[in-house]
PDB file of C-alpha atoms in Angstrom:
ATOM      1  CA  UNK A   1      -3.715 -13.057   5.326  1.00 79.00           C
ATOM      2  CA  UNK A   2      -0.316 -12.275   6.844  1.00 87.00           C
ATOM      3  CA  UNK A   3       1.801 -14.816   8.613  1.00 91.00           C
ATOM      4  CA  UNK A   4       1.414 -14.013  12.308  1.00 94.00           C
ATOM      5  CA  UNK A   5       4.280 -14.413  14.743  1.00 95.00           C
ATOM      6  CA  UNK A   6       3.951 -13.887  18.490  1.00 96.00           C
ATOM      7  CA  UNK A   7       7.073 -12.610  20.179  1.00 94.00           C
ATOM      8  CA  UNK A   8      10.807 -12.845  19.696  1.00 95.00           C
ATOM      9  CA  UNK A   9      11.077 -16.578  20.504  1.00 95.00           C
ATOM     10  CA  UNK A  10       8.639 -17.477  17.721  1.00 95.00           C
ATOM     11  CA  UNK A  11      10.330 -15.043  15.348  1.00 94.00           C
ATOM     12  CA  UNK A  12      13.629 -16.842  15.970  1.00 94.00           C
ATOM     13  CA  UNK A  13      12.077 -20.075  14.651  1.00 94.00           C
ATOM     14  CA  UNK A  14      11.886 -18.494  11.176  1.00 93.00           C
ATOM     15  CA  UNK A  15      15.674 -18.461  10.947  1.00 85.00           C
ATOM     16  CA  UNK A  16      18.039 -19.033   9.453  1.00 87.00           C
ATOM     17  CA  UNK A  17      15.858 -18.819   6.300  1.00 81.00           C
ATOM     18  CA  UNK A  18      14.707 -18.850   3.598  1.00 96.00           C
ATOM     19  CA  UNK A  19      11.017 -18.621   4.485  1.00 96.00           C
ATOM     20  CA  UNK A  20       8.517 -17.751   1.754  1.00 97.00           C
ATOM     21  CA  UNK A  21       5.973 -15.216   3.013  1.00 97.00           C
ATOM     22  CA  UNK A  22       3.801 -15.318  -0.080  1.00 97.00           C
ATOM     23  CA  UNK A  23       2.101 -12.283  -1.614  1.00 98.00           C
ATOM     24  CA  UNK A  24       0.211  -9.244  -0.410  1.00 98.00           C
ATOM     25  CA  UNK A  25      -3.071  -8.168  -1.960  1.00 97.00           C
ATOM     26  CA  UNK A  26      -3.080  -6.014  -5.098  1.00 98.00           C
ATOM     27  CA  UNK A  27      -2.970  -2.225  -4.693  1.00 98.00           C
ATOM     28  CA  UNK A  28      -3.977   0.110  -7.527  1.00 98.00           C
ATOM     29  CA  UNK A  29      -1.736   3.098  -8.203  1.00 98.00           C
ATOM     30  CA  UNK A  30      -3.941   6.133  -8.745  1.00 98.00           C
ATOM     31  CA  UNK A  31      -3.039   9.544 -10.105  1.00 98.00           C
ATOM     32  CA  UNK A  32      -4.276  11.031  -6.828  1.00 98.00           C
ATOM     33  CA  UNK A  33      -1.774   8.930  -4.845  1.00 98.00           C
ATOM     34  CA  UNK A  34       1.049   9.934  -7.214  1.00 98.00           C
ATOM     35  CA  UNK A  35       0.093  13.614  -6.932  1.00 98.00           C
ATOM     36  CA  UNK A  36      -0.053  13.395  -3.136  1.00 98.00           C
ATOM     37  CA  UNK A  37       3.435  11.862  -3.089  1.00 98.00           C
ATOM     38  CA  UNK A  38       4.657  14.621  -5.415  1.00 98.00           C
ATOM     39  CA  UNK A  39       3.306  17.218  -2.975  1.00 98.00           C
ATOM     40  CA  UNK A  40       4.942  15.522  -0.002  1.00 98.00           C
ATOM     41  CA  UNK A  41       8.352  15.246  -1.694  1.00 98.00           C
ATOM     42  CA  UNK A  42       8.351  18.352  -3.932  1.00 98.00           C
ATOM     43  CA  UNK A  43       8.966  16.080  -6.922  1.00 97.00           C
ATOM     44  CA  UNK A  44       6.547  17.384  -9.546  1.00 97.00           C
ATOM     45  CA  UNK A  45       8.306  16.017 -12.634  1.00 97.00           C
ATOM     46  CA  UNK A  46       5.803  15.868 -15.496  1.00 98.00           C
ATOM     47  CA  UNK A  47       6.244  12.123 -16.067  1.00 98.00           C
ATOM     48  CA  UNK A  48       4.488  11.718 -12.711  1.00 98.00           C
ATOM     49  CA  UNK A  49       2.019  14.587 -12.489  1.00 98.00           C
ATOM     50  CA  UNK A  50       1.021  15.746 -16.001  1.00 98.00           C
ATOM     51  CA  UNK A  51      -1.102  13.037 -17.683  1.00 98.00           C
ATOM     52  CA  UNK A  52      -1.557  15.050 -20.882  1.00 97.00           C
ATOM     53  CA  UNK A  53       2.153  15.698 -21.438  1.00 98.00           C
ATOM     54  CA  UNK A  54       3.135  12.221 -20.206  1.00 98.00           C
ATOM     55  CA  UNK A  55       0.834  10.602 -22.786  1.00 98.00           C
ATOM     56  CA  UNK A  56       3.308  11.605 -25.485  1.00 97.00           C
ATOM     57  CA  UNK A  57       6.374  10.985 -23.300  1.00 96.00           C
ATOM     58  CA  UNK A  58       8.677   7.988 -23.045  1.00 96.00           C
ATOM     59  CA  UNK A  59       6.285   5.884 -20.930  1.00 97.00           C
ATOM     60  CA  UNK A  60       3.027   6.666 -22.745  1.00 97.00           C
ATOM     61  CA  UNK A  61       1.425   8.004 -19.577  1.00 98.00           C
ATOM     62  CA  UNK A  62       2.161   9.015 -16.020  1.00 98.00           C
ATOM     63  CA  UNK A  63       4.169   6.702 -13.810  1.00 98.00           C
ATOM     64  CA  UNK A  64       4.615   6.406 -10.060  1.00 98.00           C
ATOM     65  CA  UNK A  65       7.750   7.779  -8.478  1.00 98.00           C
ATOM     66  CA  UNK A  66      10.200   4.982  -7.747  1.00 97.00           C
ATOM     67  CA  UNK A  67      10.339   6.031  -4.128  1.00 97.00           C
ATOM     68  CA  UNK A  68       6.539   5.962  -3.914  1.00 98.00           C
ATOM     69  CA  UNK A  69       6.733   2.310  -4.922  1.00 98.00           C
ATOM     70  CA  UNK A  70       9.310   1.722  -2.178  1.00 97.00           C
ATOM     71  CA  UNK A  71       7.202   3.630   0.372  1.00 97.00           C
ATOM     72  CA  UNK A  72       4.240   1.396  -0.449  1.00 97.00           C
ATOM     73  CA  UNK A  73       6.300  -1.576   0.726  1.00 95.00           C
ATOM     74  CA  UNK A  74       5.344  -0.471   4.244  1.00 92.00           C
ATOM     75  CA  UNK A  75       1.634  -1.331   4.007  1.00 95.00           C
ATOM     76  CA  UNK A  76       2.300  -4.250   1.648  1.00 97.00           C
ATOM     77  CA  UNK A  77       4.888  -5.695   4.080  1.00 94.00           C
ATOM     78  CA  UNK A  78       2.323  -5.700   6.886  1.00 93.00           C
ATOM     79  CA  UNK A  79       0.190  -8.015   4.747  1.00 97.00           C
ATOM     80  CA  UNK A  80       3.061 -10.522   4.607  1.00 97.00           C
ATOM     81  CA  UNK A  81       4.167 -10.718   8.243  1.00 96.00           C
ATOM     82  CA  UNK A  82       2.820  -9.406  11.529  1.00 95.00           C
ATOM     83  CA  UNK A  83       4.925  -9.640  14.649  1.00 95.00           C
ATOM     84  CA  UNK A  84       2.999  -9.223  17.875  1.00 95.00           C
ATOM     85  CA  UNK A  85       4.065  -9.096  21.502  1.00 96.00           C
ATOM     86  CA  UNK A  86       7.329  -7.264  20.913  1.00 96.00           C
ATOM     87  CA  UNK A  87       8.415  -4.041  22.583  1.00 96.00           C
ATOM     88  CA  UNK A  88       9.424  -2.277  19.395  1.00 96.00           C
ATOM     89  CA  UNK A  89       9.981  -2.857  15.688  1.00 95.00           C
ATOM     90  CA  UNK A  90      12.453  -0.762  13.690  1.00 96.00           C
ATOM     91  CA  UNK A  91      12.971  -0.491   9.941  1.00 94.00           C
ATOM     92  CA  UNK A  92      16.780  -0.346   9.676  1.00 96.00           C
ATOM     93  CA  UNK A  93      16.890   0.316   5.936  1.00 96.00           C
ATOM     94  CA  UNK A  94      17.723  -1.459   2.725  1.00 97.00           C
ATOM     95  CA  UNK A  95      20.783  -3.503   1.831  1.00 98.00           C
ATOM     96  CA  UNK A  96      19.872  -3.160  -1.828  1.00 98.00           C
ATOM     97  CA  UNK A  97      17.264  -1.542  -4.033  1.00 98.00           C
ATOM     98  CA  UNK A  98      16.784  -1.737  -7.788  1.00 98.00           C
ATOM     99  CA  UNK A  99      14.035  -0.260  -9.931  1.00 98.00           C
ATOM    100  CA  UNK A 100      13.293  -2.668 -12.788  1.00 98.00           C
ATOM    101  CA  UNK A 101      10.075  -1.510 -14.496  1.00 97.00           C
ATOM    102  CA  UNK A 102       8.068   1.723 -14.250  1.00 98.00           C
ATOM    103  CA  UNK A 103       4.672   1.499 -12.569  1.00 98.00           C
ATOM    104  CA  UNK A 104       2.044   3.200 -14.716  1.00 98.00           C
ATOM    105  CA  UNK A 105      -0.838   5.031 -13.087  1.00 98.00           C
ATOM    106  CA  UNK A 106      -3.759   2.607 -13.095  1.00 98.00           C
ATOM    107  CA  UNK A 107      -1.521  -0.449 -12.634  1.00 98.00           C
ATOM    108  CA  UNK A 108      -1.892  -2.795  -9.686  1.00 98.00           C
ATOM    109  CA  UNK A 109       1.101  -3.816  -7.586  1.00 98.00           C
ATOM    110  CA  UNK A 110       1.684  -6.344  -4.832  1.00 98.00           C
ATOM    111  CA  UNK A 111       4.625  -7.462  -2.747  1.00 98.00           C
ATOM    112  CA  UNK A 112       6.223 -10.885  -2.556  1.00 98.00           C
ATOM    113  CA  UNK A 113       8.566 -11.592   0.327  1.00 97.00           C
ATOM    114  CA  UNK A 114      11.088 -14.135   1.531  1.00 97.00           C
ATOM    115  CA  UNK A 115      12.866 -14.076   4.876  1.00 97.00           C
ATOM    116  CA  UNK A 116      16.556 -14.468   4.083  1.00 97.00           C
ATOM    117  CA  UNK A 117      17.894 -14.574   7.630  1.00 97.00           C
ATOM    118  CA  UNK A 118      17.049 -14.112  11.276  1.00 97.00           C
ATOM    119  CA  UNK A 119      19.968 -13.263  13.546  1.00 96.00           C
ATOM    120  CA  UNK A 120      20.511 -12.198  17.114  1.00 96.00           C
ATOM    121  CA  UNK A 121      21.113  -8.555  18.045  1.00 96.00           C
ATOM    122  CA  UNK A 122      21.326  -7.074  21.515  1.00 95.00           C
ATOM    123  CA  UNK A 123      17.821  -7.198  22.976  1.00 95.00           C
ATOM    124  CA  UNK A 124      16.155  -8.815  19.984  1.00 96.00           C
ATOM    125  CA  UNK A 125      16.527 -10.147  16.458  1.00 97.00           C
ATOM    126  CA  UNK A 126      17.330  -8.775  13.035  1.00 97.00           C
ATOM    127  CA  UNK A 127      15.298 -10.053  10.100  1.00 97.00           C
ATOM    128  CA  UNK A 128      16.531  -9.634   6.520  1.00 97.00           C
ATOM    129  CA  UNK A 129      13.823  -9.923   3.869  1.00 97.00           C
ATOM    130  CA  UNK A 130      13.958 -10.052   0.073  1.00 98.00           C
ATOM    131  CA  UNK A 131      11.007  -8.083  -1.277  1.00 98.00           C
ATOM    132  CA  UNK A 132       9.792  -7.796  -4.831  1.00 98.00           C
ATOM    133  CA  UNK A 133       7.082  -5.443  -6.039  1.00 98.00           C
ATOM    134  CA  UNK A 134       5.188  -7.178  -8.824  1.00 98.00           C
ATOM    135  CA  UNK A 135       3.026  -5.430 -11.422  1.00 98.00           C
ATOM    136  CA  UNK A 136      -0.184  -7.169 -12.448  1.00 98.00           C
ATOM    137  CA  UNK A 137       0.231  -8.530 -15.985  1.00 98.00           C
ATOM    138  CA  UNK A 138       3.979  -7.786 -16.236  1.00 97.00           C
ATOM    139  CA  UNK A 139       6.825 -10.285 -16.139  1.00 97.00           C
ATOM    140  CA  UNK A 140       9.439  -7.892 -14.764  1.00 97.00           C
ATOM    141  CA  UNK A 141       8.975  -6.529 -11.243  1.00 98.00           C
ATOM    142  CA  UNK A 142       8.703  -2.834 -10.473  1.00 98.00           C
ATOM    143  CA  UNK A 143      11.497  -3.121  -7.942  1.00 98.00           C
ATOM    144  CA  UNK A 144      13.501  -5.520  -5.850  1.00 98.00           C
ATOM    145  CA  UNK A 145      14.750  -4.674  -2.392  1.00 98.00           C
ATOM    146  CA  UNK A 146      16.409  -6.339   0.532  1.00 98.00           C
ATOM    147  CA  UNK A 147      15.026  -4.832   3.745  1.00 97.00           C
ATOM    148  CA  UNK A 148      16.408  -5.067   7.272  1.00 98.00           C
ATOM    149  CA  UNK A 149      14.079  -4.995  10.275  1.00 97.00           C
ATOM    150  CA  UNK A 150      14.850  -5.302  13.972  1.00 97.00           C
ATOM    151  CA  UNK A 151      12.429  -6.492  16.598  1.00 97.00           C
ATOM    152  CA  UNK A 152      13.110  -5.861  20.289  1.00 97.00           C
ATOM    153  CA  UNK A 153      11.637  -7.370  23.454  1.00 91.00           C
TER     154      UNK A 153
END
């Protein structure tokens, strides 16, 4: 269940940080999802899309694209925090991004998040969040990112 915040004034109360947002639910990475991402991005490298060849490759099977893992932060993030009663929300980008461990097809991932800061911007607030994509059964995360979001009245 995501933490629910209603409006900019309540969002401001989460600053200056840190605020632990907990974990999202687990999401299984399927070959179909990886193939769909490959189609959308024209990235058909065999380590992602050819299970037979990838079985004898460096990872022992197909793995998700790193940027697919990052893209999945969008639905996983919405399980951590919902902000209602704002005029607009904007993803401003990432301050940092590191891929730590490949995500094998069939693995389950989830996001963990911590609000680092909440600061004023013209017409709203900027929220900086540390996000980590965890892999079920693995010690090292798939990736770590620091995301920047802006919420406007």
